[in-house]
Short mmCIF file of C-alpha atoms and ligand atoms in Angstrom, two decimals:
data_model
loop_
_atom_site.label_atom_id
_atom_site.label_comp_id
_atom_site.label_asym_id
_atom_site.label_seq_id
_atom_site.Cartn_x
_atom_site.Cartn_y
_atom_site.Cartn_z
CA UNK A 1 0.00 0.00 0.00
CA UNK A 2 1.37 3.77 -0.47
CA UNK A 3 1.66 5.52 2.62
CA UNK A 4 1.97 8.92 3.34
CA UNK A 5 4.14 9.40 6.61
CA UNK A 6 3.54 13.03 7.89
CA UNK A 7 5.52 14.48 10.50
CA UNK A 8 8.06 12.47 9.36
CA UNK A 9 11.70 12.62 11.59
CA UNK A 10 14.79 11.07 10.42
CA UNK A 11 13.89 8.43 13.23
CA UNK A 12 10.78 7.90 12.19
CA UNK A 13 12.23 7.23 8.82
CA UNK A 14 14.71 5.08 10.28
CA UNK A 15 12.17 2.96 12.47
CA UNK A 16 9.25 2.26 9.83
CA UNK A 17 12.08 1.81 7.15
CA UNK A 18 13.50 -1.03 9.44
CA UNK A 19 10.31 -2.36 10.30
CA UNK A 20 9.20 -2.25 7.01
CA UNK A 21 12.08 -4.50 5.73
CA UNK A 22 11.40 -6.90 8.20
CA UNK A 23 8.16 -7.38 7.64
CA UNK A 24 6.36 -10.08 5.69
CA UNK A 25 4.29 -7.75 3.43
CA UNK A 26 6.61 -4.33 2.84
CA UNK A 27 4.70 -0.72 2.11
CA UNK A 28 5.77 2.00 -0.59
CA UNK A 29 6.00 3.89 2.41
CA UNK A 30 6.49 8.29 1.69
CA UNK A 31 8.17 10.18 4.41
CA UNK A 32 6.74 13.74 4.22
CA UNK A 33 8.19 16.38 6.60
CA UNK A 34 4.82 18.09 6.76
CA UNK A 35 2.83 18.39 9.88
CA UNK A 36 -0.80 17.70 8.60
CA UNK A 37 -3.32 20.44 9.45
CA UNK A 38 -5.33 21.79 7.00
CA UNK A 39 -3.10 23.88 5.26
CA UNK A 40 -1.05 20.97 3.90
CA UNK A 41 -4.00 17.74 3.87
CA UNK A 42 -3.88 18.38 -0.13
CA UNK A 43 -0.44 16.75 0.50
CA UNK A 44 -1.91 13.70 1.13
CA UNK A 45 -4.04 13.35 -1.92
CA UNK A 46 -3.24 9.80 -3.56
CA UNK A 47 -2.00 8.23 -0.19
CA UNK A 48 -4.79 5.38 0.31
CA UNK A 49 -3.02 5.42 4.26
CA UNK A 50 -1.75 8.37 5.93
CA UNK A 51 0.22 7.80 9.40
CA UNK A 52 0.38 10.79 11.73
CA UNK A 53 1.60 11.92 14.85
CA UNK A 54 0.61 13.52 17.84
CA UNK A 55 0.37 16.88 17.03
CA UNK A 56 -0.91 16.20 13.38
CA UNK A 57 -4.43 18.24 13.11
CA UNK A 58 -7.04 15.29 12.19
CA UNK A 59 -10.22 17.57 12.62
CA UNK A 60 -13.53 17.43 10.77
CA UNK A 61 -11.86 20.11 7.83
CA UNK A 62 -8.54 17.85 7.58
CA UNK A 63 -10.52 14.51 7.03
CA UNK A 64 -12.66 16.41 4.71
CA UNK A 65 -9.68 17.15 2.43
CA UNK A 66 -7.95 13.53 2.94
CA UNK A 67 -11.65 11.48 1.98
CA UNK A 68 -11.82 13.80 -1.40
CA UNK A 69 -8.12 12.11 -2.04
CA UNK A 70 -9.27 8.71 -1.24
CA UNK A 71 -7.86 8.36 2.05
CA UNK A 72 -9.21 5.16 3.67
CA UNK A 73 -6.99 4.93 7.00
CA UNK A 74 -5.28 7.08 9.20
CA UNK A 75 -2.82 5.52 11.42
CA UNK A 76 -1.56 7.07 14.14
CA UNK A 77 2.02 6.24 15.29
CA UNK A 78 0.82 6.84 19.31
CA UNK A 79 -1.51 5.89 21.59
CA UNK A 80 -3.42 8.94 22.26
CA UNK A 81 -6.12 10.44 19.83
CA UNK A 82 -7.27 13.39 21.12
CA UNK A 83 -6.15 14.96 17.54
CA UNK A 84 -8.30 13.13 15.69
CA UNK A 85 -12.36 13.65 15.42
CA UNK A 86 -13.59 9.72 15.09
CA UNK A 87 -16.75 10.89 14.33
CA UNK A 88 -16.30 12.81 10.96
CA UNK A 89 -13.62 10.07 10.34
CA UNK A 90 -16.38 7.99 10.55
CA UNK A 91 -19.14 9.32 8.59
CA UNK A 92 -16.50 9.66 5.68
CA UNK A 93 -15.79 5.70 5.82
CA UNK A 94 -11.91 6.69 6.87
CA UNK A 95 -10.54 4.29 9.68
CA UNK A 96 -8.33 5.24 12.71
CA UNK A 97 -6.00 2.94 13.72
CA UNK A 98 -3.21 3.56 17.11
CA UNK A 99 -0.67 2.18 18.70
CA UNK A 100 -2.02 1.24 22.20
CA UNK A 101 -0.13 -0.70 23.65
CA UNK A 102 3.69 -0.15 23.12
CA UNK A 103 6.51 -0.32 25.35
CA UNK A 104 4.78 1.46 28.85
CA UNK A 105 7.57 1.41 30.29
CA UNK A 106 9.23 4.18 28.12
CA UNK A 107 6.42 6.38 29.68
CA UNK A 108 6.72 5.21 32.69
CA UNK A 109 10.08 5.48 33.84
CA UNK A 110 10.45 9.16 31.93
CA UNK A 111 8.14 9.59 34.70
CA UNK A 112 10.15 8.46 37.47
CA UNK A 113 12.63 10.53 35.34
CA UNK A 114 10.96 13.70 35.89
CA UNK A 115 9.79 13.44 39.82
CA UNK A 116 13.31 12.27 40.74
CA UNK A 117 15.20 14.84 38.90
CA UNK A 118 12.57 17.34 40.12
CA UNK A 119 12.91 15.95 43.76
CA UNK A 120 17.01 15.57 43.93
CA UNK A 121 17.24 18.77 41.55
CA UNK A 122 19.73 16.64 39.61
CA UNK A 123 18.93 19.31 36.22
CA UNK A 124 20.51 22.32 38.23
CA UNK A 125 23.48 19.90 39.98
CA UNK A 126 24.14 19.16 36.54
CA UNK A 127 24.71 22.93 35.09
CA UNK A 128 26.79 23.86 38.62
CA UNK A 129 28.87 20.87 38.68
CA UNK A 130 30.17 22.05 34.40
CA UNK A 131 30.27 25.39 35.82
CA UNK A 132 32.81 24.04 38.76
CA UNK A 133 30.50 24.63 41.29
CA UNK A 134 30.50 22.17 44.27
CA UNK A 135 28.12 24.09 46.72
CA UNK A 136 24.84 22.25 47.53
CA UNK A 137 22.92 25.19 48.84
CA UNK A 138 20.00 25.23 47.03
CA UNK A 139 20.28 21.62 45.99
CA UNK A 140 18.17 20.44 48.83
CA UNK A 141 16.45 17.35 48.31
CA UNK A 142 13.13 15.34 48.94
CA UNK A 143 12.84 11.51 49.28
CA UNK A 144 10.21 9.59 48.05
CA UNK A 145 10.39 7.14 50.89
CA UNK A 146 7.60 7.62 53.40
CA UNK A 147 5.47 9.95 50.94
CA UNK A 148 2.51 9.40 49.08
CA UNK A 149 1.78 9.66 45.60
CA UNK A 150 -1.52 9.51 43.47
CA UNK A 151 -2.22 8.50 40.00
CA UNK A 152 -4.81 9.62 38.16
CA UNK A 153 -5.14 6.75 35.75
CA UNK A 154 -4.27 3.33 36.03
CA UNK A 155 -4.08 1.76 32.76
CA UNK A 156 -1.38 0.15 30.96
CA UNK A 157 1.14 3.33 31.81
CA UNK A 158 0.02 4.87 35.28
CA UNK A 159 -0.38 0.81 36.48
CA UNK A 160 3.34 0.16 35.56
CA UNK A 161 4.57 3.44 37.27
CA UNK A 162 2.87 1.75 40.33
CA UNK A 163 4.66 -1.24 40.03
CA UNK A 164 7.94 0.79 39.52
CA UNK A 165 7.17 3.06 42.79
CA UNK A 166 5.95 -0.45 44.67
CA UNK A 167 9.65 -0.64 45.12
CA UNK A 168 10.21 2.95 46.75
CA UNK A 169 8.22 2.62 49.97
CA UNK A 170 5.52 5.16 48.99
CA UNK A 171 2.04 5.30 49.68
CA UNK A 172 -0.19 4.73 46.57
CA UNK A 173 -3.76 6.30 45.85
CA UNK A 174 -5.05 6.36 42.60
CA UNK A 175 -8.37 7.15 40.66
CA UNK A 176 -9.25 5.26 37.95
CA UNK A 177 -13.13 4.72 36.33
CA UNK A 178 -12.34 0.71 36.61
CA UNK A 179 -10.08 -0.22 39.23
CA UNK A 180 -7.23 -2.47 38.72
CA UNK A 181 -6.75 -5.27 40.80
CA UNK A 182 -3.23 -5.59 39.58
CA UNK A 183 -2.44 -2.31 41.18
CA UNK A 184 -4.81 -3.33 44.36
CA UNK A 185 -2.38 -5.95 44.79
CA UNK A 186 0.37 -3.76 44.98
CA UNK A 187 -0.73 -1.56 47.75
CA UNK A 188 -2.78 0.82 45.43
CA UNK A 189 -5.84 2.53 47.27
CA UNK A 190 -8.60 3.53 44.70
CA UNK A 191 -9.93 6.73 46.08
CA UNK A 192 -12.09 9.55 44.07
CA UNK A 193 -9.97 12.26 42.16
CA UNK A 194 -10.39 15.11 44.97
CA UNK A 195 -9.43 12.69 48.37
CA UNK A 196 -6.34 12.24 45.70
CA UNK A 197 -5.38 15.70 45.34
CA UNK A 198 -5.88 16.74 49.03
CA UNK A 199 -3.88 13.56 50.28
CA UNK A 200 -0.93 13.31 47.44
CA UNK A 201 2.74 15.02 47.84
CA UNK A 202 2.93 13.79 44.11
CA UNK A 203 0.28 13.51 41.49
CA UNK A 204 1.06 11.93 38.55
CA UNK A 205 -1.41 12.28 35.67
CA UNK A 206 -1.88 8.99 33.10
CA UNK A 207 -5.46 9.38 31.95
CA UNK A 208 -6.32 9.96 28.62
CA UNK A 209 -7.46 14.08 27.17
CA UNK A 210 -11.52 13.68 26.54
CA UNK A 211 -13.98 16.45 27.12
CA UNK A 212 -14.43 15.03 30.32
CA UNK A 213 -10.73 15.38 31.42
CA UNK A 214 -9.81 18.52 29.58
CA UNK A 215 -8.26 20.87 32.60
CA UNK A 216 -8.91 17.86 34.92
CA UNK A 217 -6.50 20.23 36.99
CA UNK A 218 -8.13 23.63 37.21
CA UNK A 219 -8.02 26.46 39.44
CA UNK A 220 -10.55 25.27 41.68
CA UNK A 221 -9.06 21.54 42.49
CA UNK A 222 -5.54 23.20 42.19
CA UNK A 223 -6.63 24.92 44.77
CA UNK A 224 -7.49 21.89 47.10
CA UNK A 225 -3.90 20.15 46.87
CA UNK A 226 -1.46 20.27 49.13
CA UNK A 227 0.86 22.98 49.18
CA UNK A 228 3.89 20.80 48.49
CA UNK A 229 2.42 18.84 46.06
CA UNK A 230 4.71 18.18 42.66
CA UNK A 231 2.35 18.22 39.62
CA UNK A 232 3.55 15.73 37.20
CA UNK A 233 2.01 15.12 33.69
CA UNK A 234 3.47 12.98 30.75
CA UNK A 235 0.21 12.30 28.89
CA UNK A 236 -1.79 15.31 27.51
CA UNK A 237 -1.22 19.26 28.11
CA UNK A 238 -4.47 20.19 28.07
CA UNK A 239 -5.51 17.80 31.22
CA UNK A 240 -3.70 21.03 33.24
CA UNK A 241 -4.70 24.61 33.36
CA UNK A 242 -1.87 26.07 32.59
CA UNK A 243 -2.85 29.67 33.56
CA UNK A 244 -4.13 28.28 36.53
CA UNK A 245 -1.26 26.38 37.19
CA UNK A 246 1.11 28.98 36.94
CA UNK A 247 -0.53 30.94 39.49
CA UNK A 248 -0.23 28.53 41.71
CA UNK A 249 3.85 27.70 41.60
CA UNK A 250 3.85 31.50 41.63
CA UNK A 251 2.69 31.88 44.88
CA UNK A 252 4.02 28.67 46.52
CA UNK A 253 0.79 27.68 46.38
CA UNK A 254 2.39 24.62 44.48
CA UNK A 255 6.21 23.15 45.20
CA UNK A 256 6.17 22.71 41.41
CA UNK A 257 5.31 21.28 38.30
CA UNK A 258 7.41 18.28 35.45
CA UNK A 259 5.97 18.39 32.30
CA UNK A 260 6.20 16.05 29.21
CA UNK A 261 3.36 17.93 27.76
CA UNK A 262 1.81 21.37 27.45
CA UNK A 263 -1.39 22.41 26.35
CA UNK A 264 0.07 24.32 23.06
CA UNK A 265 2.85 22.25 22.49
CA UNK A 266 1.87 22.08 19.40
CA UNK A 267 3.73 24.96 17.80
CA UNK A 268 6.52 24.30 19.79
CA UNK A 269 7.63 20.70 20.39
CA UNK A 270 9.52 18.23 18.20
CA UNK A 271 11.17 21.46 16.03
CA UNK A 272 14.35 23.11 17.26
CA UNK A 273 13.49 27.13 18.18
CA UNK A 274 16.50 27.85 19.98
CA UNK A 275 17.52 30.68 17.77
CA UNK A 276 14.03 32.03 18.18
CA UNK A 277 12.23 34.12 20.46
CA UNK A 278 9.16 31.81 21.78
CA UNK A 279 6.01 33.53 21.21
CA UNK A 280 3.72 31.88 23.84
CA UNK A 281 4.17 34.23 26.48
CA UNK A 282 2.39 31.45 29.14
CA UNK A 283 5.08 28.78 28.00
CA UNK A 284 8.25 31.69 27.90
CA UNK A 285 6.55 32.20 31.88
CA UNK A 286 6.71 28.69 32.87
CA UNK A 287 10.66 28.32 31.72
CA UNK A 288 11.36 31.04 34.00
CA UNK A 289 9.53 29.79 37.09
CA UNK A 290 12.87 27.94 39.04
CA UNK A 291 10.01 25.14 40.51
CA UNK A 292 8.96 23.79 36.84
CA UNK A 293 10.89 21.29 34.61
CA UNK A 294 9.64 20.64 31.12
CA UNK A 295 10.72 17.64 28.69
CA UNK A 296 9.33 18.68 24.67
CA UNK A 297 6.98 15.46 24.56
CA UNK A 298 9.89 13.08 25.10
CA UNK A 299 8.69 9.86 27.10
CA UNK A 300 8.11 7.27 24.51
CA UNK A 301 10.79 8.27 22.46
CA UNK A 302 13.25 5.22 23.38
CA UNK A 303 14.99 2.46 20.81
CA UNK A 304 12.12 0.22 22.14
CA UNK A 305 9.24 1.76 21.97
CA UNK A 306 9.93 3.53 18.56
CA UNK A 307 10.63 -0.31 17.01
CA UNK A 308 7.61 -1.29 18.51
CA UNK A 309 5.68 1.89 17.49
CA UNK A 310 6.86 0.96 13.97
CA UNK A 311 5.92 -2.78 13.82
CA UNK A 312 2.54 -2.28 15.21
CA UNK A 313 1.47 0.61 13.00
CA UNK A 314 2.41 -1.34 9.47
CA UNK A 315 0.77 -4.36 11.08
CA UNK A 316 -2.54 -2.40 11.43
CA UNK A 317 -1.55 -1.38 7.55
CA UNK A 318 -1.39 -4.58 6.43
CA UNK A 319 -4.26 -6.15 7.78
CA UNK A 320 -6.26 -3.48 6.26
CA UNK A 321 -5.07 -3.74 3.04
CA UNK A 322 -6.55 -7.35 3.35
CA UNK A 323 -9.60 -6.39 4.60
CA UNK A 324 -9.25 -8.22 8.05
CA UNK A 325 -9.60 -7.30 11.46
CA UNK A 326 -7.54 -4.68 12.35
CA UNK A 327 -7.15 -5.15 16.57
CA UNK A 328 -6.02 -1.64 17.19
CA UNK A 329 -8.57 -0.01 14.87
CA UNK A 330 -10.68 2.57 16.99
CA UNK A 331 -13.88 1.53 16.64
P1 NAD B 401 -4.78 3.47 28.83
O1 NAD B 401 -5.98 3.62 27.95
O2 NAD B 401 -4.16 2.11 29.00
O3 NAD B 401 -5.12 4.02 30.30
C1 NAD B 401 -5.81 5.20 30.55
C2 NAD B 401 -6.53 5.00 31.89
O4 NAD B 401 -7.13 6.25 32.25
C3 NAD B 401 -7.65 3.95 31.81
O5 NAD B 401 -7.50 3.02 32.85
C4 NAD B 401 -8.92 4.79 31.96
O6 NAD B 401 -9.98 4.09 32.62
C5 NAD B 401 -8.40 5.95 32.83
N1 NAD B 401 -9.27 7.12 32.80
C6 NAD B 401 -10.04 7.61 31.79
N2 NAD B 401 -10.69 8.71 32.20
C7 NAD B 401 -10.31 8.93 33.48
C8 NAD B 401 -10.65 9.91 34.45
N3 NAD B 401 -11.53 10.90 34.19
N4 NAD B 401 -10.09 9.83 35.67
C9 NAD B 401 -9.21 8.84 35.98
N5 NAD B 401 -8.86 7.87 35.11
C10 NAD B 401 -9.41 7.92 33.88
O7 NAD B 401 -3.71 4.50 28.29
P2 NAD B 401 -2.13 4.47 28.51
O8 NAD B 401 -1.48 3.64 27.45
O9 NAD B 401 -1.84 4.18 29.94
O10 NAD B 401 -1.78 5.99 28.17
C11 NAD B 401 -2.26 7.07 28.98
C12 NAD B 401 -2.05 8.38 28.25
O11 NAD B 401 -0.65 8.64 28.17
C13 NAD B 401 -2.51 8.37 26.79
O12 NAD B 401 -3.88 8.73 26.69
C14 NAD B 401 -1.62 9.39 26.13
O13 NAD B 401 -2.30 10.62 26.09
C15 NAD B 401 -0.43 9.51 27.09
N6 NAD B 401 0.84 9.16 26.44
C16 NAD B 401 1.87 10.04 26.46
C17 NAD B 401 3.09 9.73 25.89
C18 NAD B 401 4.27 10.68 25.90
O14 NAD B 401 5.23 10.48 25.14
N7 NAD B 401 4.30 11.68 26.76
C19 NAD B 401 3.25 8.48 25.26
C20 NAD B 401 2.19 7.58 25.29
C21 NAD B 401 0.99 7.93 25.88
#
């Protein structure tokens, strides 16, 4: 089948080229650097499959544009699809597949990443120690040990960062719609969302962005957390307020805030700016705030996860080419 790759990075070239080779049926696969929004969706006229990324646009107008060039599936190299509106994609007879289920662990420990870096301030050791600085003032730490953390979301990533934590001798509360009895097992106390936030030193956000979750974290439930609770949130910006937010790590209402994601990340991340000025003033505020760490959408990007990413999406291609099932087709 010809694909049409948007977004496409030299290792996403290097991953689906690999995979591709490997593979029992191979794709005429197109790598276009593109992002797909609906400015450049003519691009992907003649591509019966288009695979897209996280921040490719996949709204009602964007669909529109790919079902007049007889586009029949979209695959998205990810697991989230909060880009994508499944029910235009629907009415125009255009299927969405994903990538659910890949390596969780590449999400998981950039997690653990973030809160210990954040909690042992290992990102401004780093800088002093180049700069032949060996003071510690400033460089106070927090252990994990003794503390408690909640997760908001306890499916295939937030249930292995509980099994990861299992092993730090933290208290676990989460709040799930289904609990997990996996996670029970582990010490996990199910709990609803706002016992979480009064109770947790660390919330750690792993639920998907719906309408129902969009600023999960607004001013008001900001506002019942503890006031040394660490905000951490490698799934989707927009579950955070980010004004909101900010107001709080401004005042101390907050100890701070690690970031994988960002509400507008979309005309930032994945491009290199630094000889730019950044033009979102509320993302230029949060760099300057001292308690905030931000990674540009960087948790699943390891060797495993991107061969995984890879196999699975071309799988999905395949199997629709041949008209059968396709498992991780969104229904
Ligand atoms: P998943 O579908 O396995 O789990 C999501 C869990 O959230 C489910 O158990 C679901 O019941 C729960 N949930 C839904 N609504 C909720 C709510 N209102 N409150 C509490 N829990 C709720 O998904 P996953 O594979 O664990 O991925 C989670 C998210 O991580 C994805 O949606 C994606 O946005 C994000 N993600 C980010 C990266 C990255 O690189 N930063 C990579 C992969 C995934």
């Amino acid at each position: 089948m010809r694909v049409g790759v948007f977004s496409a990075k030299r290792y996403d070239r290097d991953s689906l080229l690999e995979a591709n080779a490997r593979a029992e049926v191979s794709h005429e696969l197109v790598f276009l650097e593109a992002r797909l929004s609906p400015e450049t969706a003519p691009i992907g006229a003649g591509y019966p499959a288009l695979c897209v990324f996280v921040n490719d646009r996949v709204d009602g107008a964007v669909l529109a544009t790919l079902a007049a060039g007889q586009t029949r599936l979209v695959a998205l190299r990810c697991a989230g699809f909060n880009n994508v509106d499944l029910g235009t994609a629907r009415r125009l007879g255009i299927a969405v597949a994903r990538v659910p289920g890949y390596s969780p662990y590449a999400v998981a420990e950039h997690t653990l990443a973030l809160i210990l870096t954040f909690e042992r301030k290992i990102h401004r050791a780093l800088n002093r120690v180049r700069d032949g600085n060996f003071a510690l003032d400033g460089l106070l730490g927090t252990e994990l040990h003794g503390s408690t953390v909640g997760i908001v979301g306890t499916g295939k990533i937030g249930a292995t960062v509980a099994r990861v934590l299992s092993g730090f001798g933290v208290t676990m509360l989460a709040c799930d719609l289904t609990p997990d009895p996996a996670c029970e097992a582990l010490g996990v106390r199910y709990v609803p969302l706002e016992e979480l936030l009064r109770a947790a030193d660390v919330v750690t956000l792993h639920c998907p962005l719906t309408p129902d979750t969009r600023h999960l974290l607004d001013a008001r439930r900001i506002a019942m957390m503890r006031q040394n609770a660490l905000v951490v949130n490698t799934s989707r910006g927009a579950l955070i307020d980010t004004v909101a937010i900010i107001e709080a790590l401004k005042t101390g209402r907050l100890r701070g805030l690690a970031i994988d994601v960002y509400e507008e990340e979309e005309r930032l991340f994945f491009e290199d700016h630094s000889s730019e000025i950044v033009q979102d003033d509320t993302f230029a505020r949060l760099l300057t705030l001292p308690n905030v760490i931000v990674t540009g959408h960087q948790a699943f990007f390891t060797d495993h996860a991107l061969r995984d990413i890879a196999t699975t999406t071309l799988q999905s291609i395949t199997l629709f080419e041949r008209g059968a099932a396709v498992p991780n087709r969104i229904p």
